[in-house]
C-alpha cells in the first residue's frame, strides 16, 4: 500500500459552536462516508477517544475537547453526486447570500430539499457536494418540492439554534408569490381555516380544511396584479403548516396555477397554454435577525424564467 494513501490517526479539536453536541452525532457529520455502525464500534473498542480517555456515544462534547480517531478506511461513495453534477453546478449560481454562519439559496422547483421518500438526492446533499470542507450544513426550514425560492441553510450549530428559535417566536417573515385562479378580491386579506393532514387509500398525503380537528392556521394575502382569469398575490404564512398557502388558496376558490394536488384542471390548461409547466408558488423573500450581527437581514429571490415568461404571456386586467 502506498504510504501516502495509508489511513492515519486523526485529531479534531472541538470548537465552542459544537460544544454540547453528542459525540456520535458530531462524528457522523465530521467523518464523512463513515457508517454509523462503524463509529459505534470504534467508540466501543476505544479507538475513538476524547482527551485520551474512552468515551460513550452519548457523551456531550465540551469546548476544546481533543478527539483522537484511530486509522480507518472507508470506500468513498461518490456515485450519487457524480450523476447529478449539472444540478450541483447550477446550485452554485443560485446562492443568493452567504457568510460564515449561513447561506440562502434560490431553490429550483422540482428539487426536494433533502433525500428520502424515494428521492436520493436533494438540495442539502448538493450543497454538501459543493462545500465538501464545510463541517456542517443543515436546513433551517423546508420548502415543498415544487415550490421555488428562498431556502436558508445554517453553517454553524449556533446559527441553526438561533434561527429555529426565531421561527418559533415568529420573528422570521417569509413572503411568497402565487398565481391563482380568478379575480382575488383586495378585501380578502386573511384566511384562517384550520388544516389537517389526511392519508388517502392510495397512500398519498393531502391536507384538508378541518376547523374542528385541524391545526390553527393563518395566511395573509395582498393582491399584486390582476390578469384576465388570474391574480398574482403575495402570501404571508403566519403559521407554517404543510401545504398551507396552497390549501388556503384552494378553499377560497382560487387554487394556485398548475398545483398537482389542489389545482383546477381547466385553469391549469389555460396556464399551460401560456407556457407555465410548474406550480406557480415562489418564496420571494425571507427576513430575519442575523444570528451573529443581530441586524435584520432580508434576502429576495427573483422569479425563475418559467414563472417570469408565463406572467409576460398573460394579459393584465384593470382593477374594478
PDB file of N, CA and C in Angstrom, residues 42-132:
ATOM      1  N   UNK A  42     -16.059   1.705  16.807  1.00  0.00           N
ATOM      2  CA  UNK A  42     -14.793   2.348  17.173  1.00  0.00           C
ATOM      3  C   UNK A  42     -14.862   2.938  18.581  1.00  0.00           C
ATOM      4  N   UNK A  43     -16.023   3.523  18.917  1.00  0.00           N
ATOM      5  CA  UNK A  43     -16.196   4.066  20.266  1.00  0.00           C
ATOM      6  C   UNK A  43     -16.146   2.934  21.298  1.00  0.00           C
ATOM      7  N   UNK A  44     -16.827   1.834  20.998  1.00  0.00           N
ATOM      8  CA  UNK A  44     -16.890   0.697  21.917  1.00  0.00           C
ATOM      9  C   UNK A  44     -15.501   0.095  22.161  1.00  0.00           C
ATOM     10  N   UNK A  45     -14.681   0.023  21.105  1.00  0.00           N
ATOM     11  CA  UNK A  45     -13.343  -0.568  21.203  1.00  0.00           C
ATOM     12  C   UNK A  45     -12.303   0.400  21.760  1.00  0.00           C
ATOM     13  N   UNK A  46     -12.697   1.667  21.935  1.00  0.00           N
ATOM     14  CA  UNK A  46     -11.742   2.641  22.455  1.00  0.00           C
ATOM     15  C   UNK A  46     -10.829   3.213  21.391  1.00  0.00           C
ATOM     16  N   UNK A  47     -11.176   3.000  20.110  1.00  0.00           N
ATOM     17  CA  UNK A  47     -10.350   3.530  19.015  1.00  0.00           C
ATOM     18  C   UNK A  47     -10.696   4.985  18.691  1.00  0.00           C
ATOM     19  N   UNK A  48     -11.745   5.461  19.330  1.00  0.00           N
ATOM     20  CA  UNK A  48     -12.033   6.896  19.325  1.00  0.00           C
ATOM     21  C   UNK A  48     -12.011   7.332  20.778  1.00  0.00           C
ATOM     22  N   UNK A  49     -11.168   8.301  21.083  1.00  0.00           N
ATOM     23  CA  UNK A  49     -11.020   8.755  22.460  1.00  0.00           C
ATOM     24  C   UNK A  49     -11.151  10.271  22.550  1.00  0.00           C
ATOM     25  N   UNK A  50     -11.604  10.731  23.707  1.00  0.00           N
ATOM     26  CA  UNK A  50     -11.709  12.168  23.974  1.00  0.00           C
ATOM     27  C   UNK A  50     -10.763  12.498  25.125  1.00  0.00           C
ATOM     28  N   UNK A  51      -9.824  13.398  24.857  1.00  0.00           N
ATOM     29  CA  UNK A  51      -8.813  13.780  25.861  1.00  0.00           C
ATOM     30  C   UNK A  51      -8.096  12.534  26.412  1.00  0.00           C
ATOM     31  N   UNK A  52      -7.779  11.598  25.482  1.00  0.00           N
ATOM     32  CA  UNK A  52      -7.038  10.362  25.758  1.00  0.00           C
ATOM     33  C   UNK A  52      -7.835   9.323  26.548  1.00  0.00           C
ATOM     34  N   UNK A  53      -9.130   9.573  26.746  1.00  0.00           N
ATOM     35  CA  UNK A  53      -9.944   8.636  27.524  1.00  0.00           C
ATOM     36  C   UNK A  53     -11.035   8.018  26.645  1.00  0.00           C
ATOM     37  N   UNK A  54     -11.411   6.782  26.986  1.00  0.00           N
ATOM     38  CA  UNK A  54     -12.540   6.141  26.325  1.00  0.00           C
ATOM     39  C   UNK A  54     -13.805   6.957  26.587  1.00  0.00           C
ATOM     40  N   UNK A  55     -14.746   6.865  25.666  1.00  0.00           N
ATOM     41  CA  UNK A  55     -15.991   7.610  25.848  1.00  0.00           C
ATOM     42  C   UNK A  55     -17.152   6.842  25.238  1.00  0.00           C
ATOM     43  N   UNK A  56     -18.356   7.232  25.593  1.00  0.00           N
ATOM     44  CA  UNK A  56     -19.570   6.585  25.087  1.00  0.00           C
ATOM     45  C   UNK A  56     -20.253   7.476  24.053  1.00  0.00           C
ATOM     46  N   UNK A  57     -21.109   6.879  23.221  1.00  0.00           N
ATOM     47  CA  UNK A  57     -21.767   7.649  22.141  1.00  0.00           C
ATOM     48  C   UNK A  57     -22.563   8.844  22.639  1.00  0.00           C
ATOM     49  N   UNK A  58     -23.107   8.732  23.865  1.00  0.00           N
ATOM     50  CA  UNK A  58     -23.966   9.814  24.370  1.00  0.00           C
ATOM     51  C   UNK A  58     -23.190  10.946  25.042  1.00  0.00           C
ATOM     52  N   UNK A  59     -21.851  10.818  25.086  1.00  0.00           N
ATOM     53  CA  UNK A  59     -21.032  11.871  25.701  1.00  0.00           C
ATOM     54  C   UNK A  59     -21.248  13.199  24.978  1.00  0.00           C
ATOM     55  N   UNK A  60     -21.470  14.262  25.768  1.00  0.00           N
ATOM     56  CA  UNK A  60     -21.667  15.595  25.185  1.00  0.00           C
ATOM     57  C   UNK A  60     -20.347  16.356  25.187  1.00  0.00           C
ATOM     58  N   UNK A  61     -19.962  16.779  24.013  1.00  0.00           N
ATOM     59  CA  UNK A  61     -18.661  17.416  23.824  1.00  0.00           C
ATOM     60  C   UNK A  61     -18.555  18.747  24.557  1.00  0.00           C
ATOM     61  N   UNK A  62     -17.318  19.035  24.999  1.00  0.00           N
ATOM     62  CA  UNK A  62     -17.015  20.307  25.648  1.00  0.00           C
ATOM     63  C   UNK A  62     -16.071  21.116  24.749  1.00  0.00           C
ATOM     64  N   UNK A  63     -16.116  22.420  24.931  1.00  0.00           N
ATOM     65  CA  UNK A  63     -15.231  23.300  24.161  1.00  0.00           C
ATOM     66  C   UNK A  63     -13.770  22.892  24.374  1.00  0.00           C
ATOM     67  N   UNK A  64     -13.032  22.758  23.267  1.00  0.00           N
ATOM     68  CA  UNK A  64     -11.599  22.421  23.253  1.00  0.00           C
ATOM     69  C   UNK A  64     -11.295  20.973  23.619  1.00  0.00           C
ATOM     70  N   UNK A  65     -12.323  20.103  23.676  1.00  0.00           N
ATOM     71  CA  UNK A  65     -12.053  18.669  23.776  1.00  0.00           C
ATOM     72  C   UNK A  65     -11.209  18.246  22.568  1.00  0.00           C
ATOM     73  N   UNK A  66     -10.286  17.293  22.776  1.00  0.00           N
ATOM     74  CA  UNK A  66      -9.478  16.773  21.672  1.00  0.00           C
ATOM     75  C   UNK A  66      -9.913  15.336  21.399  1.00  0.00           C
ATOM     76  N   UNK A  67     -10.389  15.100  20.191  1.00  0.00           N
ATOM     77  CA  UNK A  67     -10.871  13.783  19.794  1.00  0.00           C
ATOM     78  C   UNK A  67      -9.797  13.098  18.958  1.00  0.00           C
ATOM     79  N   UNK A  68      -9.437  11.879  19.355  1.00  0.00           N
ATOM     80  CA  UNK A  68      -8.463  11.098  18.591  1.00  0.00           C
ATOM     81  C   UNK A  68      -9.207   9.955  17.899  1.00  0.00           C
ATOM     82  N   UNK A  69      -9.048   9.866  16.587  1.00  0.00           N
ATOM     83  CA  UNK A  69      -9.695   8.817  15.799  1.00  0.00           C
ATOM     84  C   UNK A  69      -8.604   7.936  15.206  1.00  0.00           C
ATOM     85  N   UNK A  70      -8.674   6.634  15.523  1.00  0.00           N
ATOM     86  CA  UNK A  70      -7.690   5.677  15.005  1.00  0.00           C
ATOM     87  C   UNK A  70      -7.789   5.595  13.485  1.00  0.00           C
ATOM     88  N   UNK A  71      -6.735   5.113  12.809  1.00  0.00           N
ATOM     89  CA  UNK A  71      -6.786   4.987  11.339  1.00  0.00           C
ATOM     90  C   UNK A  71      -7.965   4.113  10.897  1.00  0.00           C
ATOM     91  N   UNK A  72      -8.762   4.625   9.994  1.00  0.00           N
ATOM     92  CA  UNK A  72      -9.890   3.853   9.456  1.00  0.00           C
ATOM     93  C   UNK A  72      -9.928   4.024   7.945  1.00  0.00           C
ATOM     94  N   UNK A  73     -10.412   2.981   7.291  1.00  0.00           N
ATOM     95  CA  UNK A  73     -10.511   3.019   5.828  1.00  0.00           C
ATOM     96  C   UNK A  73     -11.961   2.794   5.436  1.00  0.00           C
ATOM     97  N   UNK A  74     -12.493   3.716   4.628  1.00  0.00           N
ATOM     98  CA  UNK A  74     -13.855   3.555   4.105  1.00  0.00           C
ATOM     99  C   UNK A  74     -13.831   3.840   2.611  1.00  0.00           C
ATOM    100  N   UNK A  75     -14.733   3.191   1.897  1.00  0.00           N
ATOM    101  CA  UNK A  75     -14.821   3.457   0.453  1.00  0.00           C
ATOM    102  C   UNK A  75     -15.710   4.661   0.244  1.00  0.00           C
ATOM    103  N   UNK A  76     -15.214   5.618  -0.498  1.00  0.00           N
ATOM    104  CA  UNK A  76     -15.979   6.827  -0.762  1.00  0.00           C
ATOM    105  C   UNK A  76     -17.029   6.558  -1.818  1.00  0.00           C
ATOM    106  N   UNK A  77     -18.263   6.884  -1.449  1.00  0.00           N
ATOM    107  CA  UNK A  77     -19.379   6.660  -2.368  1.00  0.00           C
ATOM    108  C   UNK A  77     -19.723   7.976  -3.054  1.00  0.00           C
ATOM    109  N   UNK A  78     -19.188   8.145  -4.244  1.00  0.00           N
ATOM    110  CA  UNK A  78     -19.400   9.413  -4.939  1.00  0.00           C
ATOM    111  C   UNK A  78     -20.406   9.313  -6.070  1.00  0.00           C
ATOM    112  N   UNK A  79     -20.933   8.138  -6.314  1.00  0.00           N
ATOM    113  CA  UNK A  79     -21.835   7.946  -7.447  1.00  0.00           C
ATOM    114  C   UNK A  79     -23.064   8.844  -7.412  1.00  0.00           C
ATOM    115  N   UNK A  80     -23.752   8.979  -6.249  1.00  0.00           N
ATOM    116  CA  UNK A  80     -24.947   9.811  -6.249  1.00  0.00           C
ATOM    117  C   UNK A  80     -24.661  11.250  -6.663  1.00  0.00           C
ATOM    118  N   UNK A  81     -23.463  11.747  -6.278  1.00  0.00           N
ATOM    119  CA  UNK A  81     -23.116  13.114  -6.646  1.00  0.00           C
ATOM    120  C   UNK A  81     -22.744  13.205  -8.124  1.00  0.00           C
ATOM    121  N   UNK A  82     -21.946  12.244  -8.608  1.00  0.00           N
ATOM    122  CA  UNK A  82     -21.460  12.328  -9.984  1.00  0.00           C
ATOM    123  C   UNK A  82     -22.596  12.295 -11.009  1.00  0.00           C
ATOM    124  N   UNK A  83     -23.695  11.606 -10.675  1.00  0.00           N
ATOM    125  CA  UNK A  83     -24.819  11.559 -11.614  1.00  0.00           C
ATOM    126  C   UNK A  83     -25.605  12.865 -11.605  1.00  0.00           C
ATOM    127  N   UNK A  84     -25.309  13.731 -10.653  1.00  0.00           N
ATOM    128  CA  UNK A  84     -26.065  14.983 -10.533  1.00  0.00           C
ATOM    129  C   UNK A  84     -25.147  16.203 -10.632  1.00  0.00           C
ATOM    130  N   UNK A  85     -24.018  16.042 -11.325  1.00  0.00           N
ATOM    131  CA  UNK A  85     -23.044  17.134 -11.379  1.00  0.00           C
ATOM    132  C   UNK A  85     -23.626  18.417 -11.951  1.00  0.00           C
ATOM    133  N   UNK A  86     -24.507  18.298 -12.956  1.00  0.00           N
ATOM    134  CA  UNK A  86     -25.095  19.502 -13.543  1.00  0.00           C
ATOM    135  C   UNK A  86     -25.977  20.230 -12.530  1.00  0.00           C
ATOM    136  N   UNK A  87     -26.688  19.457 -11.699  1.00  0.00           N
ATOM    137  CA  UNK A  87     -27.533  20.057 -10.670  1.00  0.00           C
ATOM    138  C   UNK A  87     -26.673  20.772  -9.640  1.00  0.00           C
ATOM    139  N   UNK A  88     -25.605  20.127  -9.227  1.00  0.00           N
ATOM    140  CA  UNK A  88     -24.694  20.712  -8.243  1.00  0.00           C
ATOM    141  C   UNK A  88     -24.082  22.007  -8.774  1.00  0.00           C
ATOM    142  N   UNK A  89     -23.624  21.968 -10.003  1.00  0.00           N
ATOM    143  CA  UNK A  89     -23.008  23.155 -10.615  1.00  0.00           C
ATOM    144  C   UNK A  89     -24.012  24.299 -10.719  1.00  0.00           C
ATOM    145  N   UNK A  90     -25.256  23.970 -11.055  1.00  0.00           N
ATOM    146  CA  UNK A  90     -26.282  25.005 -11.189  1.00  0.00           C
ATOM    147  C   UNK A  90     -26.591  25.659  -9.850  1.00  0.00           C
ATOM    148  N   UNK A  91     -26.553  24.881  -8.764  1.00  0.00           N
ATOM    149  CA  UNK A  91     -26.876  25.437  -7.451  1.00  0.00           C
ATOM    150  C   UNK A  91     -25.915  26.538  -7.024  1.00  0.00           C
ATOM    151  N   UNK A  92     -24.659  26.434  -7.444  1.00  0.00           N
ATOM    152  CA  UNK A  92     -23.681  27.472  -7.103  1.00  0.00           C
ATOM    153  C   UNK A  92     -24.167  28.843  -7.551  1.00  0.00           C
ATOM    154  N   UNK A  93     -24.762  28.895  -8.736  1.00  0.00           N
ATOM    155  CA  UNK A  93     -25.247  30.177  -9.269  1.00  0.00           C
ATOM    156  C   UNK A  93     -26.554  30.620  -8.614  1.00  0.00           C
ATOM    157  N   UNK A  94     -27.178  29.722  -7.828  1.00  0.00           N
ATOM    158  CA  UNK A  94     -28.438  30.052  -7.181  1.00  0.00           C
ATOM    159  C   UNK A  94     -28.264  30.539  -5.740  1.00  0.00           C
ATOM    160  N   UNK A  95     -27.019  30.623  -5.275  1.00  0.00           N
ATOM    161  CA  UNK A  95     -26.791  31.115  -3.919  1.00  0.00           C
ATOM    162  C   UNK A  95     -26.989  32.633  -3.902  1.00  0.00           C
ATOM    163  N   UNK A  96     -27.935  33.079  -3.075  1.00  0.00           N
ATOM    164  CA  UNK A  96     -28.311  34.495  -3.028  1.00  0.00           C
ATOM    165  C   UNK A  96     -27.511  35.277  -1.992  1.00  0.00           C
ATOM    166  N   UNK A  97     -27.142  34.590  -0.918  1.00  0.00           N
ATOM    167  CA  UNK A  97     -26.401  35.241   0.173  1.00  0.00           C
ATOM    168  C   UNK A  97     -25.591  34.173   0.895  1.00  0.00           C
ATOM    169  N   UNK A  98     -24.361  34.518   1.292  1.00  0.00           N
ATOM    170  CA  UNK A  98     -23.557  33.563   2.056  1.00  0.00           C
ATOM    171  C   UNK A  98     -22.551  34.299   2.919  1.00  0.00           C
ATOM    172  N   UNK A  99     -22.415  33.838   4.158  1.00  0.00           N
ATOM    173  CA  UNK A  99     -21.345  34.323   5.028  1.00  0.00           C
ATOM    174  C   UNK A  99     -20.842  33.132   5.845  1.00  0.00           C
ATOM    175  N   UNK A 100     -20.148  33.397   6.936  1.00  0.00           N
ATOM    176  CA  UNK A 100     -19.502  32.301   7.660  1.00  0.00           C
ATOM    177  C   UNK A 100     -20.484  31.428   8.461  1.00  0.00           C
ATOM    178  N   UNK A 101     -21.713  31.898   8.668  1.00  0.00           N
ATOM    179  CA  UNK A 101     -22.633  31.115   9.514  1.00  0.00           C
ATOM    180  C   UNK A 101     -23.882  30.613   8.800  1.00  0.00           C
ATOM    181  N   UNK A 102     -24.189  31.151   7.626  1.00  0.00           N
ATOM    182  CA  UNK A 102     -25.395  30.709   6.926  1.00  0.00           C
ATOM    183  C   UNK A 102     -25.314  31.046   5.444  1.00  0.00           C
ATOM    184  N   UNK A 103     -26.201  30.435   4.694  1.00  0.00           N
ATOM    185  CA  UNK A 103     -26.367  30.809   3.292  1.00  0.00           C
ATOM    186  C   UNK A 103     -27.851  30.721   2.935  1.00  0.00           C
ATOM    187  N   UNK A 104     -28.248  31.494   1.931  1.00  0.00           N
ATOM    188  CA  UNK A 104     -29.616  31.478   1.422  1.00  0.00           C
ATOM    189  C   UNK A 104     -29.543  31.149  -0.061  1.00  0.00           C
ATOM    190  N   UNK A 105     -30.306  30.153  -0.466  1.00  0.00           N
ATOM    191  CA  UNK A 105     -30.282  29.710  -1.857  1.00  0.00           C
ATOM    192  C   UNK A 105     -31.658  29.861  -2.488  1.00  0.00           C
ATOM    193  N   UNK A 106     -31.681  30.131  -3.787  1.00  0.00           N
ATOM    194  CA  UNK A 106     -32.934  30.190  -4.544  1.00  0.00           C
ATOM    195  C   UNK A 106     -33.216  28.768  -5.039  1.00  0.00           C
ATOM    196  N   UNK A 107     -33.937  28.004  -4.241  1.00  0.00           N
ATOM    197  CA  UNK A 107     -34.162  26.591  -4.556  1.00  0.00           C
ATOM    198  C   UNK A 107     -34.950  26.440  -5.855  1.00  0.00           C
ATOM    199  N   UNK A 108     -34.465  25.585  -6.771  1.00  0.00           N
ATOM    200  CA  UNK A 108     -35.215  25.361  -8.013  1.00  0.00           C
ATOM    201  C   UNK A 108     -36.484  24.547  -7.755  1.00  0.00           C
ATOM    202  N   UNK A 109     -37.508  24.796  -8.551  1.00  0.00           N
ATOM    203  CA  UNK A 109     -38.723  23.988  -8.482  1.00  0.00           C
ATOM    204  C   UNK A 109     -38.417  22.565  -8.941  1.00  0.00           C
ATOM    205  N   UNK A 110     -39.068  21.580  -8.317  1.00  0.00           N
ATOM    206  CA  UNK A 110     -38.891  20.191  -8.698  1.00  0.00           C
ATOM    207  C   UNK A 110     -37.765  19.493  -7.978  1.00  0.00           C
ATOM    208  N   UNK A 111     -37.046  20.224  -7.129  1.00  0.00           N
ATOM    209  CA  UNK A 111     -35.934  19.629  -6.389  1.00  0.00           C
ATOM    210  C   UNK A 111     -36.292  19.552  -4.912  1.00  0.00           C
ATOM    211  N   UNK A 112     -36.221  18.357  -4.347  1.00  0.00           N
ATOM    212  CA  UNK A 112     -36.511  18.177  -2.928  1.00  0.00           C
ATOM    213  C   UNK A 112     -35.438  18.863  -2.097  1.00  0.00           C
ATOM    214  N   UNK A 113     -35.798  19.263  -0.873  1.00  0.00           N
ATOM    215  CA  UNK A 113     -34.808  19.930  -0.025  1.00  0.00           C
ATOM    216  C   UNK A 113     -33.774  18.930   0.501  1.00  0.00           C
ATOM    217  N   UNK A 114     -34.177  17.643   0.614  1.00  0.00           N
ATOM    218  CA  UNK A 114     -33.222  16.621   1.037  1.00  0.00           C
ATOM    219  C   UNK A 114     -33.656  15.267   0.503  1.00  0.00           C
ATOM    220  N   UNK A 115     -32.724  14.317   0.490  1.00  0.00           N
ATOM    221  CA  UNK A 115     -33.038  12.982   0.023  1.00  0.00           C
ATOM    222  C   UNK A 115     -33.980  12.261   0.974  1.00  0.00           C
ATOM    223  N   UNK A 116     -34.672  11.245   0.450  1.00  0.00           N
ATOM    224  CA  UNK A 116     -35.624  10.488   1.258  1.00  0.00           C
ATOM    225  C   UNK A 116     -36.926  10.328   0.512  1.00  0.00           C
ATOM    226  N   UNK A 117     -37.765   9.391   0.959  1.00  0.00           N
ATOM    227  CA  UNK A 117     -39.070   9.131   0.339  1.00  0.00           C
ATOM    228  C   UNK A 117     -38.944   8.929  -1.173  1.00  0.00           C
ATOM    229  N   UNK A 118     -37.987   8.080  -1.553  1.00  0.00           N
ATOM    230  CA  UNK A 118     -37.811   7.783  -2.975  1.00  0.00           C
ATOM    231  C   UNK A 118     -36.902   8.757  -3.701  1.00  0.00           C
ATOM    232  N   UNK A 119     -36.452   9.811  -3.015  1.00  0.00           N
ATOM    233  CA  UNK A 119     -35.538  10.788  -3.622  1.00  0.00           C
ATOM    234  C   UNK A 119     -34.189  10.638  -2.931  1.00  0.00           C
ATOM    235  N   UNK A 120     -33.137  10.289  -3.680  1.00  0.00           N
ATOM    236  CA  UNK A 120     -31.844  10.049  -3.032  1.00  0.00           C
ATOM    237  C   UNK A 120     -30.912  11.254  -3.099  1.00  0.00           C
ATOM    238  N   UNK A 121     -31.388  12.346  -3.655  1.00  0.00           N
ATOM    239  CA  UNK A 121     -30.506  13.495  -3.823  1.00  0.00           C
ATOM    240  C   UNK A 121     -31.334  14.776  -3.786  1.00  0.00           C
ATOM    241  N   UNK A 122     -31.036  15.650  -2.835  1.00  0.00           N
ATOM    242  CA  UNK A 122     -31.770  16.900  -2.710  1.00  0.00           C
ATOM    243  C   UNK A 122     -30.839  18.084  -2.590  1.00  0.00           C
ATOM    244  N   UNK A 123     -31.398  19.243  -2.251  1.00  0.00           N
ATOM    245  CA  UNK A 123     -30.624  20.477  -2.149  1.00  0.00           C
ATOM    246  C   UNK A 123     -29.492  20.337  -1.133  1.00  0.00           C
ATOM    247  N   UNK A 124     -29.792  19.764   0.036  1.00  0.00           N
ATOM    248  CA  UNK A 124     -28.771  19.713   1.080  1.00  0.00           C
ATOM    249  C   UNK A 124     -27.617  18.805   0.672  1.00  0.00           C
ATOM    250  N   UNK A 125     -27.913  17.699  -0.014  1.00  0.00           N
ATOM    251  CA  UNK A 125     -26.843  16.817  -0.497  1.00  0.00           C
ATOM    252  C   UNK A 125     -25.992  17.522  -1.561  1.00  0.00           C
ATOM    253  N   UNK A 126     -26.663  18.298  -2.418  1.00  0.00           N
ATOM    254  CA  UNK A 126     -25.939  19.034  -3.460  1.00  0.00           C
ATOM    255  C   UNK A 126     -25.036  20.103  -2.849  1.00  0.00           C
ATOM    256  N   UNK A 127     -25.540  20.792  -1.820  1.00  0.00           N
ATOM    257  CA  UNK A 127     -24.727  21.819  -1.167  1.00  0.00           C
ATOM    258  C   UNK A 127     -23.524  21.213  -0.458  1.00  0.00           C
ATOM    259  N   UNK A 128     -23.716  20.032   0.117  1.00  0.00           N
ATOM    260  CA  UNK A 128     -22.582  19.363   0.775  1.00  0.00           C
ATOM    261  C   UNK A 128     -21.533  18.943  -0.244  1.00  0.00           C
ATOM    262  N   UNK A 129     -21.989  18.618  -1.463  1.00  0.00           N
ATOM    263  CA  UNK A 129     -21.040  18.304  -2.537  1.00  0.00           C
ATOM    264  C   UNK A 129     -20.302  19.563  -2.986  1.00  0.00           C
ATOM    265  N   UNK A 130     -20.993  20.701  -2.948  1.00  0.00           N
ATOM    266  CA  UNK A 130     -20.373  21.973  -3.325  1.00  0.00           C
ATOM    267  C   UNK A 130     -19.396  22.461  -2.264  1.00  0.00           C
ATOM    268  N   UNK A 131     -19.699  22.151  -1.009  1.00  0.00           N
ATOM    269  CA  UNK A 131     -18.887  22.635   0.108  1.00  0.00           C
ATOM    270  C   UNK A 131     -18.353  21.441   0.915  1.00  0.00           C
ATOM    271  N   UNK A 132     -17.490  20.627   0.317  1.00  0.00           N
ATOM    272  CA  UNK A 132     -17.017  19.406   0.998  1.00  0.00           C
ATOM    273  C   UNK A 132     -16.242  19.686   2.283  1.00  0.00           C
TER     274      UNK A 132
END
